[in-house]
């Protein structure tokens, strides 16, 4: 077992859970799924700088070396932006729920249902 | 540069009438006329050099990679059309001032008119054919606006839509044609293209290019079989018809044919397509015009017929025919605009433009009648008027044209066209203006105010002047214009009234007399015509449009049904397949690379197990939303530990504080959303989604592993080296954020600010309407015995100053140690949010001394100002500087301008968190308040009922 394997499988698990949840029919699991996907993507970006232990990118005379700071800088803003995005999506789904009384993200179409011209106009607005 | 100004004066000046209308209709009309006049003066000061043999040019590169440049030139042809557009434009503005009613929005009308005028000038003065296409489309759009000006009338809207569809479809074809032409010629500049005619005609792409260009020209100039849109466009106000549909827009197609004549003409294809289309249009449209009872419809079809005549002349491919065409453009613009304006006057004064209800207007409105009769006579081809001269030249050209070995075909059909033209002109004169006086008009007609008939008179003047002395008044213009259109030298010709006893004179006379005879037999011929079924263009067009809409709706219904899981599934599957294809397409390699790996430690494996456990749990237990949220925050914790383990203290700090804010936010949201997710998917659907998810996860894991086990080169050694000497900080991550990549960070805080404001907008308006009513009905079950427990309140109060201090500390040290504006902002925001949680929205809000909006705006402004400050020192935006200062008490202190930037980031983050969450809790507070009130009311009613029962 190596650290790399742990991280890779961890990222894989987060991605799989995120994908599964965003494929569901209600807005809340989609939000949670997006959060999982964001974890996965952020960590994935971070590990592009490879794994290093005790090599923080803080310049000093006693430092033995530095890990790649660039992915870290990218991921730092990505984490904050993820918060902004999650907040926006949550509020959007909340408003949609308050307007229509349902938190369905399929316009009421069942997976095995035939689409029809009227589906759109009859869907709750 | 003057030439570009000629075009842009009306385009920019289109704003003038919108403002000037506030000062009244007269000022507005005068201002519009001033804009047109200015453009005309600019054109003439620059353009008259054409008559001394020069060609004024102006060029500015625009998108040079595409061959698109803002280049203009004025040769004889361009100058002629531009002058025509502006002079008739001035007359139309004067006419429109009196034509438009009190209730019409005059400012908007003149705005559209100037937009159109500028676009039209752009077409005729462009040197770049792509630029020409741009202006071509602009005329389609501005004419759509003008035709639909009376948008309360259904006919106006339908006509405008039809014109837009037909001319824009043609415009699309023209664009294709122009791209091909530029490709063949190797240049998009007209002056280059015009010199490469032989190479272009020899190219194998000549025919497709020709067809596309002709499609554009024919749709615009309403040539058969695209002639149907023009009569429906007559729903426009008469000044528009007079301007667009007689003198300018429909001539754009003719202009294009003339412009490209030296390049495209002279081939068998050109002759066949262009001249036959023109001939057919001329005869068919003249026949239809004869039987129209609507004055404007008659004029519309007559315009189509005359455009056909021009097209035919250009199609013949001889230079003398080009001369005849250019002469006729001038003549037709004069008499047709005059006739349209007269028709408008008749409609305006008598209340009808149905020819069957008109007659004898000579007695009631002598001035208008006199002018209109002269113009109509010119259209019929009566000698001593300008229409006679160019029509005779046309007949002369037709008389010498042999088609398919038949010398009689062109002369015969041309004579028929001229005969029909004489007949409908005569109908106009005899049925509207001559004849006995009638007294059954809706209004009692009389001559209009001076300003309305003056433009007509000004147009009739050249009709007569040119008609009597053509060489004096039109000779130079026609010569210069034809020279530019035909290229090379002109054949020997002279504009004169009398050419001797030529075949053309005989044909002309036959046409005039025959026209009168045909009108005499009008009733009989009309009966004959009515017996034959004719297609209704509007109905056909609408059926076609409705069919297209139905078909696209059906197609859309199949692929786009509004179901999010379906879209996301398709996206995920596509990305997966693309990745798989790339993987299989590459040479085979093992997933694991040869980079040395780190051995797993026990704490790391523990964290990994917790993560996997959490992932499994959330899939199984996500139906309980609170449980899903708790598990999610556990995952967030593990992720931040991973950041900490692998040398990213900044990320760990950020992740853990974001985690707190996100969890509070989601808790607030859950309170208003349903508490559970129904288990509603079928087993098959779950397996499908699960399969897709597992495949995606496995792919990402393999990719991550493959990358992590391979070596790499990074560009960040520069950042590490320059961090201290260049950026003045030892925390490289923070220096990258606020200095090296400061521009990115600036963009990111703006995104955050926008997200926060959108959240505010979404929630602030949720208190009203359907959402507000649903909120008021929401019932809240008490979650705890005490909403604001004393313990929590006290701890939160004590923590506030602590978290503020920690926040400031993290902010200040961020440049050198883990920390910075993002993390500090989150920590401080959490300190405030705890007060909201502990003591409720109302309590916290009443004590808040700051406005989150101001913090967001101020933060972004501060960060931007830091960037702008570097401009003062003539350095690029967001260049940072730093220095060491000695402060009393603190000692040696380093201050970097990047710190001010970081403070801006800090305030934006604090404001974003507070605004989003505080607004959400405000909504909740309101809902709970309403819920408590209605419960209290219910209790009160219940107790009253109880009390009333003895």
Short mmCIF file of C-alpha atoms in Angstrom, two decimals, chain B residues 589-879:
data_model
loop_
_atom_site.label_atom_id
_atom_site.label_comp_id
_atom_site.label_asym_id
_atom_site.label_seq_id
_atom_site.Cartn_x
_atom_site.Cartn_y
_atom_site.Cartn_z
CA UNK B 589 1.30 1.40 -20.95
CA UNK B 590 0.76 0.24 -17.38
CA UNK B 591 -1.24 2.44 -15.02
CA UNK B 592 1.54 2.59 -12.46
CA UNK B 593 4.58 4.68 -13.34
CA UNK B 594 8.14 4.44 -12.08
CA UNK B 595 8.20 7.37 -9.64
CA UNK B 596 9.12 6.39 -6.10
CA UNK B 597 6.00 6.14 -3.94
CA UNK B 598 5.47 7.06 -0.30
CA UNK B 599 4.66 4.23 2.10
CA UNK B 600 1.21 4.39 3.64
CA UNK B 601 1.12 5.21 7.33
CA UNK B 602 -1.44 4.01 9.87
CA UNK B 603 -3.11 7.44 10.36
CA UNK B 604 -3.39 7.79 6.59
CA UNK B 605 -4.99 4.39 6.26
CA UNK B 606 -7.40 5.21 9.06
CA UNK B 607 -8.43 8.40 7.30
CA UNK B 608 -8.83 6.47 4.05
CA UNK B 609 -11.05 3.87 5.75
CA UNK B 610 -13.21 6.61 7.26
CA UNK B 611 -13.55 8.18 3.83
CA UNK B 612 -14.60 4.93 2.17
CA UNK B 613 -17.01 4.21 5.00
CA UNK B 614 -18.53 7.67 4.65
CA UNK B 615 -18.87 7.22 0.90
CA UNK B 616 -20.66 3.92 1.34
CA UNK B 617 -22.91 5.34 4.04
CA UNK B 618 -23.94 8.38 2.06
CA UNK B 619 -25.04 6.22 -0.86
CA UNK B 620 -27.16 4.06 1.40
CA UNK B 621 -28.43 6.71 3.82
CA UNK B 622 -28.78 9.84 1.72
CA UNK B 623 -32.60 9.60 1.92
CA UNK B 624 -32.29 11.18 5.35
CA UNK B 625 -31.00 14.58 4.36
CA UNK B 626 -29.61 15.53 7.75
CA UNK B 627 -27.61 12.29 7.85
CA UNK B 628 -26.30 12.96 4.35
CA UNK B 629 -25.17 16.41 5.47
CA UNK B 630 -23.36 15.08 8.53
CA UNK B 631 -21.57 12.44 6.48
CA UNK B 632 -20.58 15.09 3.95
CA UNK B 633 -18.95 17.19 6.63
CA UNK B 634 -17.00 14.15 7.83
CA UNK B 635 -15.66 13.74 4.29
CA UNK B 636 -14.71 17.42 4.28
CA UNK B 637 -12.77 16.86 7.49
CA UNK B 638 -10.86 13.93 6.00
CA UNK B 639 -10.06 15.99 2.91
CA UNK B 640 -8.63 18.82 4.99
CA UNK B 641 -6.54 16.31 6.96
CA UNK B 642 -5.20 15.00 3.66
CA UNK B 643 -4.20 18.53 2.67
CA UNK B 644 -2.43 18.92 6.00
CA UNK B 645 -0.62 15.61 5.60
CA UNK B 646 0.71 16.46 2.18
CA UNK B 647 2.34 19.82 2.90
CA UNK B 648 -0.58 22.13 2.15
CA UNK B 649 -1.36 23.96 5.39
CA UNK B 650 -3.11 26.80 3.55
CA UNK B 651 -5.47 24.39 1.87
CA UNK B 652 -6.19 22.58 5.12
CA UNK B 653 -7.09 25.85 6.82
CA UNK B 654 -9.27 26.94 3.93
CA UNK B 655 -11.04 23.61 3.61
CA UNK B 656 -11.87 23.34 7.29
CA UNK B 657 -13.28 26.86 7.52
CA UNK B 658 -15.24 26.52 4.27
CA UNK B 659 -16.60 23.28 5.67
CA UNK B 660 -18.07 25.10 8.67
CA UNK B 661 -19.73 27.78 6.57
CA UNK B 662 -21.10 25.28 4.03
CA UNK B 663 -22.53 23.09 6.76
CA UNK B 664 -24.32 26.01 8.40
CA UNK B 665 -25.68 27.04 5.01
CA UNK B 666 -26.96 23.56 4.19
CA UNK B 667 -28.50 23.23 7.66
CA UNK B 668 -30.41 26.44 7.09
CA UNK B 669 -31.55 25.20 3.68
CA UNK B 670 -32.65 21.80 4.99
CA UNK B 671 -34.92 23.55 7.42
CA UNK B 672 -37.02 24.87 4.54
CA UNK B 673 -36.67 21.90 2.19
CA UNK B 674 -38.28 18.47 2.63
CA UNK B 675 -36.43 16.52 5.29
CA UNK B 676 -36.16 13.33 3.28
CA UNK B 677 -35.53 12.24 -0.29
CA UNK B 678 -38.06 9.62 -1.46
CA UNK B 679 -36.62 6.31 -2.59
CA UNK B 680 -38.30 6.53 -5.98
CA UNK B 681 -35.86 5.17 -8.54
CA UNK B 682 -36.41 1.71 -9.94
CA UNK B 683 -33.74 -0.89 -9.34
CA UNK B 684 -32.75 -0.68 -12.97
CA UNK B 685 -32.34 3.07 -12.90
CA UNK B 686 -30.23 2.82 -9.73
CA UNK B 687 -28.03 0.17 -11.31
CA UNK B 688 -27.62 2.33 -14.42
CA UNK B 689 -26.62 5.41 -12.44
CA UNK B 690 -24.41 3.31 -10.21
CA UNK B 691 -22.67 1.68 -13.15
CA UNK B 692 -21.97 5.04 -14.73
CA UNK B 693 -20.72 6.39 -11.40
CA UNK B 694 -18.44 3.44 -10.68
CA UNK B 695 -16.99 3.55 -14.19
CA UNK B 696 -16.36 7.29 -13.85
CA UNK B 697 -14.81 6.89 -10.41
CA UNK B 698 -12.56 4.05 -11.56
CA UNK B 699 -11.39 6.12 -14.53
CA UNK B 700 -10.57 9.13 -12.37
CA UNK B 701 -8.78 6.94 -9.80
CA UNK B 702 -6.67 5.28 -12.50
CA UNK B 703 -5.85 8.64 -14.04
CA UNK B 704 -4.85 10.14 -10.69
CA UNK B 705 -2.72 7.12 -9.84
CA UNK B 706 -1.04 7.16 -13.24
CA UNK B 707 -0.13 10.83 -12.87
CA UNK B 708 1.03 10.58 -9.26
CA UNK B 709 3.41 7.72 -10.00
CA UNK B 710 5.15 9.57 -12.81
CA UNK B 711 7.74 12.31 -12.60
CA UNK B 712 7.04 15.83 -13.83
CA UNK B 713 8.51 19.21 -14.59
CA UNK B 714 6.95 22.23 -12.94
CA UNK B 715 7.11 25.91 -13.77
CA UNK B 716 6.76 26.82 -10.11
CA UNK B 717 10.48 26.88 -9.30
CA UNK B 718 10.27 30.45 -10.58
CA UNK B 719 7.54 31.27 -8.08
CA UNK B 720 9.51 29.74 -5.20
CA UNK B 721 12.68 31.61 -6.14
CA UNK B 722 10.99 34.96 -6.69
CA UNK B 723 8.59 34.75 -3.77
CA UNK B 724 10.77 36.58 -1.29
CA UNK B 725 12.86 38.88 -3.50
CA UNK B 726 10.05 39.68 -5.98
CA UNK B 727 6.87 39.39 -3.92
CA UNK B 728 8.16 40.17 -0.47
CA UNK B 729 6.61 37.13 1.21
CA UNK B 730 7.71 33.67 2.22
CA UNK B 731 4.33 31.91 1.86
CA UNK B 732 4.59 31.07 -1.81
CA UNK B 733 0.95 30.06 -2.13
CA UNK B 734 -0.23 33.40 -0.80
CA UNK B 735 2.28 35.33 -2.91
CA UNK B 736 1.02 33.53 -6.00
CA UNK B 737 -2.55 34.43 -5.08
CA UNK B 738 -2.07 38.10 -4.35
CA UNK B 739 0.89 38.86 -6.58
CA UNK B 740 1.96 36.51 -9.39
CA UNK B 741 -1.61 35.51 -10.26
CA UNK B 742 -3.32 38.51 -8.68
CA UNK B 743 -5.44 39.08 -11.75
CA UNK B 744 -7.00 35.60 -11.39
CA UNK B 745 -7.73 36.22 -7.74
CA UNK B 746 -9.29 39.54 -8.59
CA UNK B 747 -11.57 37.75 -11.05
CA UNK B 748 -12.40 35.13 -8.46
CA UNK B 749 -13.50 37.56 -5.77
CA UNK B 750 -15.71 39.22 -8.36
CA UNK B 751 -17.30 35.83 -9.06
CA UNK B 752 -17.87 35.40 -5.34
CA UNK B 753 -19.42 38.84 -5.13
CA UNK B 754 -21.75 38.06 -8.02
CA UNK B 755 -22.76 34.75 -6.42
CA UNK B 756 -23.55 36.51 -3.15
CA UNK B 757 -25.61 39.21 -4.83
CA UNK B 758 -27.50 36.59 -6.88
CA UNK B 759 -28.28 34.69 -3.69
CA UNK B 760 -29.51 37.89 -2.11
CA UNK B 761 -31.71 38.64 -5.12
CA UNK B 762 -33.10 35.10 -5.16
CA UNK B 763 -33.96 35.13 -1.47
CA UNK B 764 -35.00 38.72 -1.01
CA UNK B 765 -37.77 38.31 -3.55
CA UNK B 766 -38.76 34.91 -2.14
CA UNK B 767 -40.78 36.63 0.56
CA UNK B 768 -43.45 37.61 -1.97
CA UNK B 769 -45.61 35.80 -4.50
CA UNK B 770 -46.04 32.05 -4.58
CA UNK B 771 -42.78 31.49 -2.69
CA UNK B 772 -43.83 33.90 0.05
CA UNK B 773 -47.22 32.20 0.48
CA UNK B 774 -45.57 28.78 0.68
CA UNK B 775 -43.11 30.12 3.24
CA UNK B 776 -45.94 31.45 5.38
CA UNK B 777 -47.60 28.02 5.31
CA UNK B 778 -44.41 26.15 6.28
CA UNK B 779 -44.75 24.54 9.71
CA UNK B 780 -41.68 24.23 11.92
CA UNK B 781 -41.48 21.41 14.38
CA UNK B 782 -39.51 22.47 17.43
CA UNK B 783 -36.11 20.74 17.16
CA UNK B 784 -34.99 21.60 20.66
CA UNK B 785 -36.70 22.75 23.81
CA UNK B 786 -34.87 26.07 23.72
CA UNK B 787 -34.23 27.86 20.45
CA UNK B 788 -31.34 29.86 21.88
CA UNK B 789 -29.72 27.88 24.71
CA UNK B 790 -27.89 30.01 27.24
CA UNK B 791 -24.73 27.94 27.04
CA UNK B 792 -24.43 28.39 23.27
CA UNK B 793 -25.17 32.10 23.50
CA UNK B 794 -22.51 32.74 26.12
CA UNK B 795 -19.86 30.71 24.33
CA UNK B 796 -20.61 32.40 21.02
CA UNK B 797 -20.28 35.86 22.61
CA UNK B 798 -16.95 34.97 24.15
CA UNK B 799 -15.72 33.47 20.91
CA UNK B 800 -16.51 36.55 18.80
CA UNK B 801 -13.60 38.77 19.88
CA UNK B 802 -11.33 35.71 19.85
CA UNK B 803 -12.27 34.77 16.30
CA UNK B 804 -11.90 38.39 15.20
CA UNK B 805 -8.43 38.52 16.66
CA UNK B 806 -7.43 35.19 15.12
CA UNK B 807 -8.84 36.39 11.81
CA UNK B 808 -6.80 39.57 11.83
CA UNK B 809 -3.71 37.61 12.86
CA UNK B 810 -4.20 35.12 10.02
CA UNK B 811 -4.75 37.96 7.58
CA UNK B 812 -1.59 39.82 8.60
CA UNK B 813 0.72 36.84 8.70
CA UNK B 814 -0.68 35.36 5.51
CA UNK B 815 2.05 36.77 3.34
CA UNK B 816 4.73 34.83 5.20
CA UNK B 817 2.99 32.01 7.01
CA UNK B 818 -0.10 29.91 6.23
CA UNK B 819 -3.10 32.22 6.15
CA UNK B 820 -4.25 35.14 4.04
CA UNK B 821 -7.37 36.98 3.05
CA UNK B 822 -9.50 34.01 2.05
CA UNK B 823 -8.94 32.05 5.28
CA UNK B 824 -9.11 35.12 7.53
CA UNK B 825 -12.37 36.15 5.86
CA UNK B 826 -13.89 32.75 6.50
CA UNK B 827 -12.77 32.69 10.16
CA UNK B 828 -14.21 36.14 10.86
CA UNK B 829 -17.43 35.27 9.02
CA UNK B 830 -17.81 32.17 11.18
CA UNK B 831 -17.44 34.33 14.31
CA UNK B 832 -20.35 36.48 13.18
CA UNK B 833 -22.47 33.60 11.93
CA UNK B 834 -22.22 32.01 15.36
CA UNK B 835 -23.98 35.03 16.80
CA UNK B 836 -26.82 34.52 14.31
CA UNK B 837 -27.04 30.86 15.30
CA UNK B 838 -26.85 31.46 19.00
CA UNK B 839 -29.19 34.41 19.36
CA UNK B 840 -31.32 34.42 16.26
CA UNK B 841 -31.48 36.62 13.19
CA UNK B 842 -33.35 39.52 14.75
CA UNK B 843 -30.99 39.89 17.67
CA UNK B 844 -27.86 39.66 15.56
CA UNK B 845 -29.17 41.82 12.77
CA UNK B 846 -30.15 44.62 15.14
CA UNK B 847 -26.59 44.72 16.48
CA UNK B 848 -24.83 44.48 13.12
CA UNK B 849 -23.03 47.80 12.55
CA UNK B 850 -22.04 47.05 8.97
CA UNK B 851 -23.74 46.27 5.73
CA UNK B 852 -22.64 43.13 3.90
CA UNK B 853 -23.30 44.79 0.52
CA UNK B 854 -20.87 47.57 1.39
CA UNK B 855 -18.27 45.03 2.50
CA UNK B 856 -18.51 43.13 -0.78
CA UNK B 857 -18.42 46.26 -2.91
CA UNK B 858 -15.70 47.83 -0.79
CA UNK B 859 -13.59 44.68 -0.89
CA UNK B 860 -13.71 44.39 -4.66
CA UNK B 861 -13.12 48.13 -5.01
CA UNK B 862 -10.12 48.02 -2.66
CA UNK B 863 -8.56 45.12 -4.52
CA UNK B 864 -9.18 46.88 -7.83
CA UNK B 865 -7.80 50.18 -6.51
CA UNK B 866 -4.61 48.42 -5.39
CA UNK B 867 -4.22 47.17 -8.92
CA UNK B 868 -4.97 50.55 -10.44
CA UNK B 869 -2.51 52.27 -8.11
CA UNK B 870 0.32 50.49 -9.91
CA UNK B 871 -0.80 52.23 -13.10
CA UNK B 872 0.09 55.54 -11.43
CA UNK B 873 3.69 54.37 -11.29
CA UNK B 874 3.48 53.36 -14.93
CA UNK B 875 3.59 49.67 -14.12
CA UNK B 876 1.07 47.06 -15.39
CA UNK B 877 -2.22 46.52 -13.56
CA UNK B 878 -1.74 44.78 -10.17
CA UNK B 879 2.02 45.08 -10.01
#
